[in-house]
Coordinates of C-alpha atoms and ligand atoms in Angstrom, one line a residue:
M1 CA -3.4 35.8 -5.3
R2 CA -4.7 33.2 -2.7
I3 CA -5.8 30.1 -4.4
T4 CA -7.5 27.3 -2.5
A5 CA -7.9 23.9 -4.2
L6 CA -9.8 20.7 -3.1
A7 CA -7.8 17.7 -4.1
G8 CA -7.8 13.8 -4.3
G9 CA -4.7 12.0 -5.4
V10 CA -3.1 11.7 -8.8
G11 CA -5.5 13.8 -10.7
G12 CA -5.4 16.5 -8.2
A13 CA -1.6 16.3 -7.7
R14 CA -0.8 16.6 -11.4
F15 CA -3.0 19.5 -11.7
L16 CA -1.5 21.2 -8.7
R17 CA 2.0 20.7 -10.0
G18 CA 0.7 22.4 -13.2
L19 CA -0.7 25.2 -11.2
L20 CA 2.6 25.9 -9.5
G21 CA 4.3 25.7 -13.0
H22 CA 1.8 28.3 -14.2
L23 CA 2.3 30.6 -11.3
D24 CA 6.1 30.3 -11.6
R25 CA 5.9 31.4 -15.3
T26 CA 3.4 34.3 -14.8
P27 CA 5.0 37.4 -13.4
E28 CA 1.8 39.0 -12.2
L29 CA 0.9 36.0 -10.1
A30 CA 4.3 36.0 -8.3
G31 CA 4.0 35.5 -4.6
S32 CA 0.6 33.7 -4.8
Q33 CA -0.3 31.3 -2.1
V34 CA -1.9 27.9 -2.6
T35 CA -3.8 26.0 0.1
V36 CA -4.6 22.4 -0.8
V37 CA -7.5 20.7 1.1
G38 CA -6.8 17.0 0.7
N39 CA -9.1 14.1 0.7
T40 CA -8.4 11.7 3.7
G41 CA -11.3 9.4 3.0
D42 CA -8.8 7.0 1.4
D43 CA -6.8 6.7 4.6
I44 CA -6.2 3.2 5.8
T45 CA -4.2 1.4 8.6
L46 CA -2.0 -1.2 7.2
F47 CA 0.4 -3.2 9.4
G48 CA -0.3 -0.8 12.2
L49 CA 0.8 2.2 10.0
R50 CA -1.4 5.0 9.1
V51 CA -1.4 5.6 5.4
S52 CA -2.9 8.7 3.6
P53 CA -2.6 8.0 -0.1
D54 CA -4.1 11.1 -1.5
L55 CA -2.1 13.5 0.8
D56 CA 1.0 11.5 -0.1
S57 CA 0.4 11.6 -3.9
V58 CA 0.3 15.5 -3.5
L59 CA 3.4 15.6 -1.3
Y60 CA 5.4 13.4 -3.7
T61 CA 4.3 15.0 -6.8
L62 CA 4.9 18.6 -5.7
G63 CA 8.1 17.6 -4.0
G64 CA 9.6 15.9 -7.0
G65 CA 9.6 12.4 -5.4
V66 CA 6.7 10.7 -7.2
D67 CA 7.0 7.7 -9.6
E68 CA 6.0 9.4 -12.8
G69 CA 4.8 6.4 -14.6
Q70 CA 2.3 5.3 -11.9
G71 CA 1.5 8.9 -10.8
W72 CA 1.7 7.7 -7.2
G73 CA 4.2 6.3 -4.8
R74 CA 8.0 7.0 -4.7
A75 CA 10.3 7.0 -7.6
G76 CA 13.3 4.6 -7.4
E77 CA 11.2 2.4 -5.1
S78 CA 12.0 -1.1 -3.7
H79 CA 9.8 -3.6 -2.0
H80 CA 12.0 -5.5 0.4
L81 CA 9.9 -4.9 3.4
Q82 CA 6.7 -6.1 1.8
E83 CA 8.6 -9.2 0.5
E84 CA 9.6 -10.1 4.1
L85 CA 6.1 -9.7 5.2
A86 CA 4.8 -11.8 2.4
A87 CA 7.4 -14.5 3.4
Y88 CA 5.7 -14.6 6.9
G89 CA 2.3 -14.8 5.4
V90 CA 1.4 -11.2 6.8
Q91 CA -1.9 -9.9 5.1
P92 CA -3.0 -8.0 3.3
Q93 CA -0.7 -8.2 0.3
W94 CA -3.0 -6.5 -2.3
F95 CA -2.0 -2.9 -1.2
G96 CA 1.7 -2.3 -2.5
L97 CA 3.9 -0.3 -0.1
G98 CA 7.3 0.4 -1.2
D99 CA 10.2 0.9 1.3
R100 CA 10.7 4.6 0.7
D101 CA 7.0 5.2 0.9
L102 CA 6.9 3.2 4.1
G103 CA 9.3 5.7 5.6
T104 CA 6.5 8.3 5.1
H105 CA 4.0 6.1 6.9
V106 CA 6.3 5.2 9.8
A107 CA 7.0 9.0 10.4
R108 CA 3.2 9.8 10.2
S109 CA 2.2 7.0 12.5
L110 CA 5.0 7.8 15.0
W111 CA 3.9 11.4 15.3
L112 CA 0.3 10.5 15.4
G113 CA 1.2 8.2 18.2
Q114 CA 2.8 11.0 20.1
G115 CA -0.3 13.0 20.0
Q116 CA 0.1 15.3 17.0
T117 CA -2.9 16.0 14.8
L118 CA -3.0 14.9 11.2
S119 CA -2.6 18.5 10.2
Q120 CA 0.6 18.8 12.3
V121 CA 1.9 15.6 10.9
T122 CA 1.1 16.7 7.4
A123 CA 2.9 20.0 7.9
R124 CA 6.1 18.2 9.0
L125 CA 5.9 15.9 6.0
A126 CA 5.3 18.8 3.7
A127 CA 8.4 20.7 5.1
R128 CA 10.6 17.8 4.0
W129 CA 9.1 18.0 0.4
G130 CA 9.6 21.9 0.2
L131 CA 6.0 22.8 -0.1
P132 CA 6.2 25.8 2.2
E133 CA 9.1 27.3 0.0
R134 CA 6.8 27.0 -3.0
G135 CA 4.0 28.9 -1.2
V136 CA 1.8 25.6 -0.7
T137 CA 0.0 24.8 2.4
L138 CA -1.4 21.2 2.4
L139 CA -4.2 20.6 4.9
P140 CA -6.0 17.4 5.4
M141 CA -9.7 18.0 5.0
T142 CA -10.2 16.9 8.7
D143 CA -8.2 15.7 11.6
T144 CA -10.9 13.4 12.5
P145 CA -10.1 9.8 11.3
V146 CA -12.6 9.0 8.5
E147 CA -12.7 6.3 6.0
T148 CA -14.6 5.8 2.8
H149 CA -16.3 2.4 2.8
V150 CA -18.0 0.8 -0.2
V151 CA -21.1 -1.5 0.1
V152 CA -20.8 -4.3 -2.2
E153 CA -22.7 -7.6 -2.9
D154 CA -20.9 -10.6 -4.3
E155 CA -20.8 -14.4 -3.6
Q156 CA -19.8 -13.6 -0.1
G157 CA -23.0 -11.6 0.4
R158 CA -23.7 -7.9 1.0
R159 CA -21.0 -6.1 3.0
A160 CA -18.8 -3.0 3.3
V161 CA -15.2 -3.1 2.3
H162 CA -12.7 -0.3 2.7
F163 CA -12.5 1.9 -0.4
Q164 CA -8.9 0.8 -1.0
E165 CA -10.0 -2.9 -1.1
W166 CA -12.7 -2.1 -3.6
W167 CA -10.3 0.0 -5.7
V168 CA -7.0 -1.7 -5.6
R169 CA -7.9 -5.5 -4.9
M170 CA -11.4 -5.5 -6.7
H171 CA -10.4 -3.0 -9.3
A172 CA -13.8 -1.5 -8.8
A173 CA -15.3 -4.4 -10.8
V174 CA -17.8 -5.3 -8.2
P175 CA -20.6 -2.7 -8.6
A176 CA -20.7 -0.3 -5.5
Q177 CA -24.1 0.0 -4.1
Q178 CA -23.2 2.9 -1.9
F179 CA -20.4 4.8 -0.4
V180 CA -20.4 5.3 3.4
V181 CA -17.8 7.5 5.1
A182 CA -17.2 6.1 8.6
G183 CA -16.6 8.9 11.0
M184 CA -17.9 11.7 8.8
E185 CA -20.9 12.7 10.9
G186 CA -18.6 13.8 13.8
A187 CA -15.7 15.1 11.6
V188 CA -14.7 18.8 12.0
P189 CA -12.8 20.6 9.2
A190 CA -9.1 20.7 10.0
P191 CA -7.7 24.1 11.3
G192 CA -7.6 26.6 8.5
V193 CA -10.0 24.6 5.9
L194 CA -12.9 26.8 6.2
E195 CA -10.7 30.0 6.4
A196 CA -8.9 29.0 3.3
I197 CA -12.1 28.7 1.4
R198 CA -13.7 31.9 2.8
E199 CA -10.5 34.1 2.3
A200 CA -9.5 32.8 -1.1
D201 CA -9.3 34.8 -4.3
L202 CA -10.1 31.8 -6.3
V203 CA -11.2 28.3 -5.4
V204 CA -10.3 25.6 -7.8
L205 CA -11.6 22.0 -8.1
P206 CA -8.8 20.0 -10.0
P207 CA -10.0 17.0 -12.0
S208 CA -10.1 14.8 -9.1
N209 CA -12.6 12.0 -8.8
P210 CA -15.9 13.6 -8.2
V211 CA -17.3 11.0 -5.9
V212 CA -14.6 9.5 -3.9
S213 CA -12.1 12.5 -3.9
I214 CA -14.1 15.8 -4.1
G215 CA -17.2 14.3 -3.1
I216 CA -15.7 13.1 0.2
V217 CA -14.1 16.6 0.9
L218 CA -17.5 18.2 0.3
G219 CA -19.0 15.9 2.9
V220 CA -17.0 17.3 5.7
P221 CA -19.5 19.3 7.7
G222 CA -19.2 23.0 6.8
V223 CA -17.2 22.8 3.7
R224 CA -19.9 22.9 1.2
D225 CA -21.6 25.7 3.1
A226 CA -18.3 27.7 2.9
L227 CA -18.1 27.1 -0.9
R228 CA -21.7 28.3 -1.3
G229 CA -20.8 31.4 0.7
S230 CA -17.4 32.0 -0.8
R231 CA -16.7 35.5 -2.1
A232 CA -14.3 34.0 -4.6
P233 CA -15.3 32.4 -7.9
V234 CA -15.1 28.5 -7.9
V235 CA -13.8 27.0 -11.0
G236 CA -13.5 23.3 -11.8
V237 CA -12.0 21.1 -14.3
S238 CA -13.9 18.0 -15.6
P239 CA -12.2 14.7 -14.8
I240 CA -14.4 13.1 -17.6
I241 CA -13.2 13.5 -21.1
S242 CA -15.6 12.2 -23.9
G243 CA -17.3 9.9 -21.3
S244 CA -14.1 8.4 -20.0
P245 CA -12.3 9.0 -16.8
V246 CA -8.9 8.9 -18.5
R247 CA -7.6 6.7 -15.6
G248 CA -9.1 4.8 -12.8
Y249 CA -12.7 4.1 -12.2
A250 CA -14.5 7.3 -11.7
D251 CA -17.2 6.0 -14.1
A252 CA -17.9 3.1 -11.6
C253 CA -18.1 5.7 -8.9
L254 CA -20.5 7.9 -10.6
A255 CA -22.8 4.9 -11.7
A256 CA -22.9 4.0 -8.0
I257 CA -24.5 7.5 -7.2
G258 CA -26.7 7.3 -10.3
V259 CA -24.9 10.0 -12.2
D260 CA -23.8 9.9 -15.9
A261 CA -20.1 9.8 -16.6
S262 CA -20.1 13.0 -18.6
A263 CA -18.6 16.4 -18.1
G264 CA -22.0 18.1 -17.7
A265 CA -23.3 15.6 -15.2
V266 CA -20.4 16.0 -13.0
A267 CA -20.7 19.8 -13.0
G268 CA -24.3 19.1 -11.9
L269 CA -22.8 17.7 -8.7
Y270 CA -21.4 21.1 -7.9
A271 CA -24.2 23.2 -9.1
D272 CA -24.9 25.0 -5.9
F273 CA -21.5 26.7 -5.8
L274 CA -19.7 26.3 -9.1
D275 CA -19.2 29.4 -11.3
G276 CA -16.9 28.1 -13.9
W277 CA -16.3 24.7 -15.6
L278 CA -13.6 23.6 -18.0
V279 CA -14.5 20.6 -20.4
A280 CA -12.8 19.2 -23.4
E281 CA -13.5 20.9 -26.6
D282 CA -15.4 17.9 -27.9
D283 CA -17.7 17.8 -24.8
L284 CA -18.5 21.5 -24.9
S285 CA -22.0 21.4 -26.6
A286 CA -23.2 18.3 -24.7
A287 CA -22.1 19.8 -21.4
R288 CA -23.9 23.0 -22.1
T289 CA -27.0 21.1 -23.1
T290 CA -27.1 19.0 -19.9
L291 CA -26.4 22.0 -17.7
R292 CA -29.1 24.2 -19.3
G293 CA -31.6 21.3 -18.9
A294 CA -30.5 21.3 -15.1
G295 CA -31.1 24.9 -14.7
S296 CA -27.5 25.9 -14.0
S297 CA -27.6 29.1 -16.0
R298 CA -25.1 31.1 -13.9
L299 CA -22.3 28.6 -14.7
T300 CA -19.7 29.6 -17.4
V301 CA -18.7 26.5 -19.3
E302 CA -15.6 26.6 -21.7
G303 CA -13.8 24.1 -23.8
R304 CA -10.0 23.5 -23.3
P305 CA -7.6 20.7 -23.9
L306 CA -8.0 18.7 -20.8
L307 CA -5.5 16.0 -20.9
M308 CA -2.5 16.5 -18.5
S309 CA -0.1 14.4 -20.7
S310 CA 2.9 16.4 -19.4
P311 CA 3.6 19.0 -16.7
Q312 CA 3.5 21.6 -19.5
A313 CA 0.0 20.5 -20.4
A314 CA -1.1 20.6 -16.8
A315 CA 0.3 24.1 -16.4
D316 CA -1.7 25.2 -19.5
L317 CA -4.8 23.7 -18.1
A318 CA -4.3 25.2 -14.6
G319 CA -3.6 28.5 -16.4
A320 CA -7.0 28.2 -18.2
A321 CA -8.6 27.7 -14.8
V322 CA -6.9 30.7 -13.2
D323 CA -7.8 32.9 -16.2
L324 CA -11.4 31.9 -16.1
G325 CA -11.5 32.5 -12.4
R326 CA -10.1 36.0 -12.9
R327 CA -12.8 36.9 -15.6
L328 CA -15.5 35.5 -13.2
A329 CA -14.1 37.4 -10.1
D330 CA -16.8 40.0 -10.1
R331 CA -19.7 37.7 -10.5
R332 CA -20.2 36.5 -7.1
P333 CA -23.0 38.3 -5.1
V334 CA -21.6 39.7 -1.9
A335 CA -22.4 37.1 0.8
Ligands
GDP401 P1 -6.8 9.5 -7.1 O1 -7.2 9.8 -5.8 O2 -5.3 9.1 -7.2 O3 -7.8 8.7 -7.9 O4 -6.8 10.9 -7.9 P2 -7.9 12.1 -8.1 O5 -9.2 11.8 -7.4 O6 -7.3 13.4 -7.7 O7 -8.1 12.2 -9.6 C1 -8.4 11.0 -10.3 C2 -9.3 11.5 -11.5 O8 -8.3 12.3 -12.3 C3 -9.7 10.4 -12.3 O9 -11.0 10.2 -12.1 C4 -9.6 11.0 -13.8 O10 -11.0 11.2 -14.2 C5 -9.0 12.3 -13.6 N1 -7.9 12.5 -14.5 C6 -6.7 11.8 -14.6 N2 -5.9 12.2 -15.5 C7 -6.4 13.2 -16.1 C8 -6.2 14.1 -17.1 O11 -5.1 14.1 -17.8 N3 -7.1 15.2 -17.5 C9 -8.3 15.2 -16.8 N4 -9.0 16.1 -17.1 N5 -8.6 14.5 -15.8 C10 -7.8 13.4 -15.4
CA402 CA1 -7.7 8.7 -3.9

């Protein structure tokens, strides 16, 4: 089976690890190929180094190198380099970069500086983490440098800050008025992205942030049209459980675009291409009501345990998404 997933960072990575676990334990899915289209809107240049936080969360989680407690960054991390920079007064200090993690950013920046594309660089990084052996191809959504910026207004006036500054330094506590993705109009999908969507047997949307992860990938010109025209069913998992984003500030992101923090309202953001949607059992009737009201009658909504509290729980969730996709496989009109 060819499975294509759009993904952000921690939520996407944990789901994808569950998906690989499910494929490993399911004999009839042996040999499946997974293509991950990763969000690069979070990318930022710090200390002259190009950092791709969401791609790295996927690499480290699938490669067994992630800090499990945080869900991002490297296990067994130290912070000597950042301590030295702090001693020199080098800014910014609000973004934590560990020494092991910095190795990734130095390698990425070096190879980008030598003229390789982000896709080529990401493939080299993925090789070190063993993704090809597991049947996984990690693609950045685009090789064009793009950056999500957040328009905020506080005592310093109205201005745009980098998404990471809003998320990490401000803890998303200053209301976002708008998200603007610098560079997006001219962005081109990275090689293989549209093909992976068009040629998939199943497209999955992990429970990644619907606005600043999945929403950014969907903004790359051509991606949304490819999903609409895909012959494969598109199945998603709600990142919202009983009105709460589990971790992070997805509720603040949804508020900024005027969408309720509910499982049904998030599905509404994907209504033009979504076929199946998994929500928490407690959210099932409310989600169905919301979606019926929005006229999304072709969408199949089912309730499942949605909390990825362990790799096993994530595998069960991913398995539920794959099963739903297989049941919906014949539902797509021939494009
Ligand atoms: P980020 O880029 O690191 O913020 O990660 P993603 O965008 O991939 O995923 C973040 C989203 O994952 C959050 O908005 C949460 O709503 C969602 N999330 C985190 N843990 C869980 C979980 O256990 N179950 C579900 N359904 N969603 C989760
Ligand atoms: Ca992210």
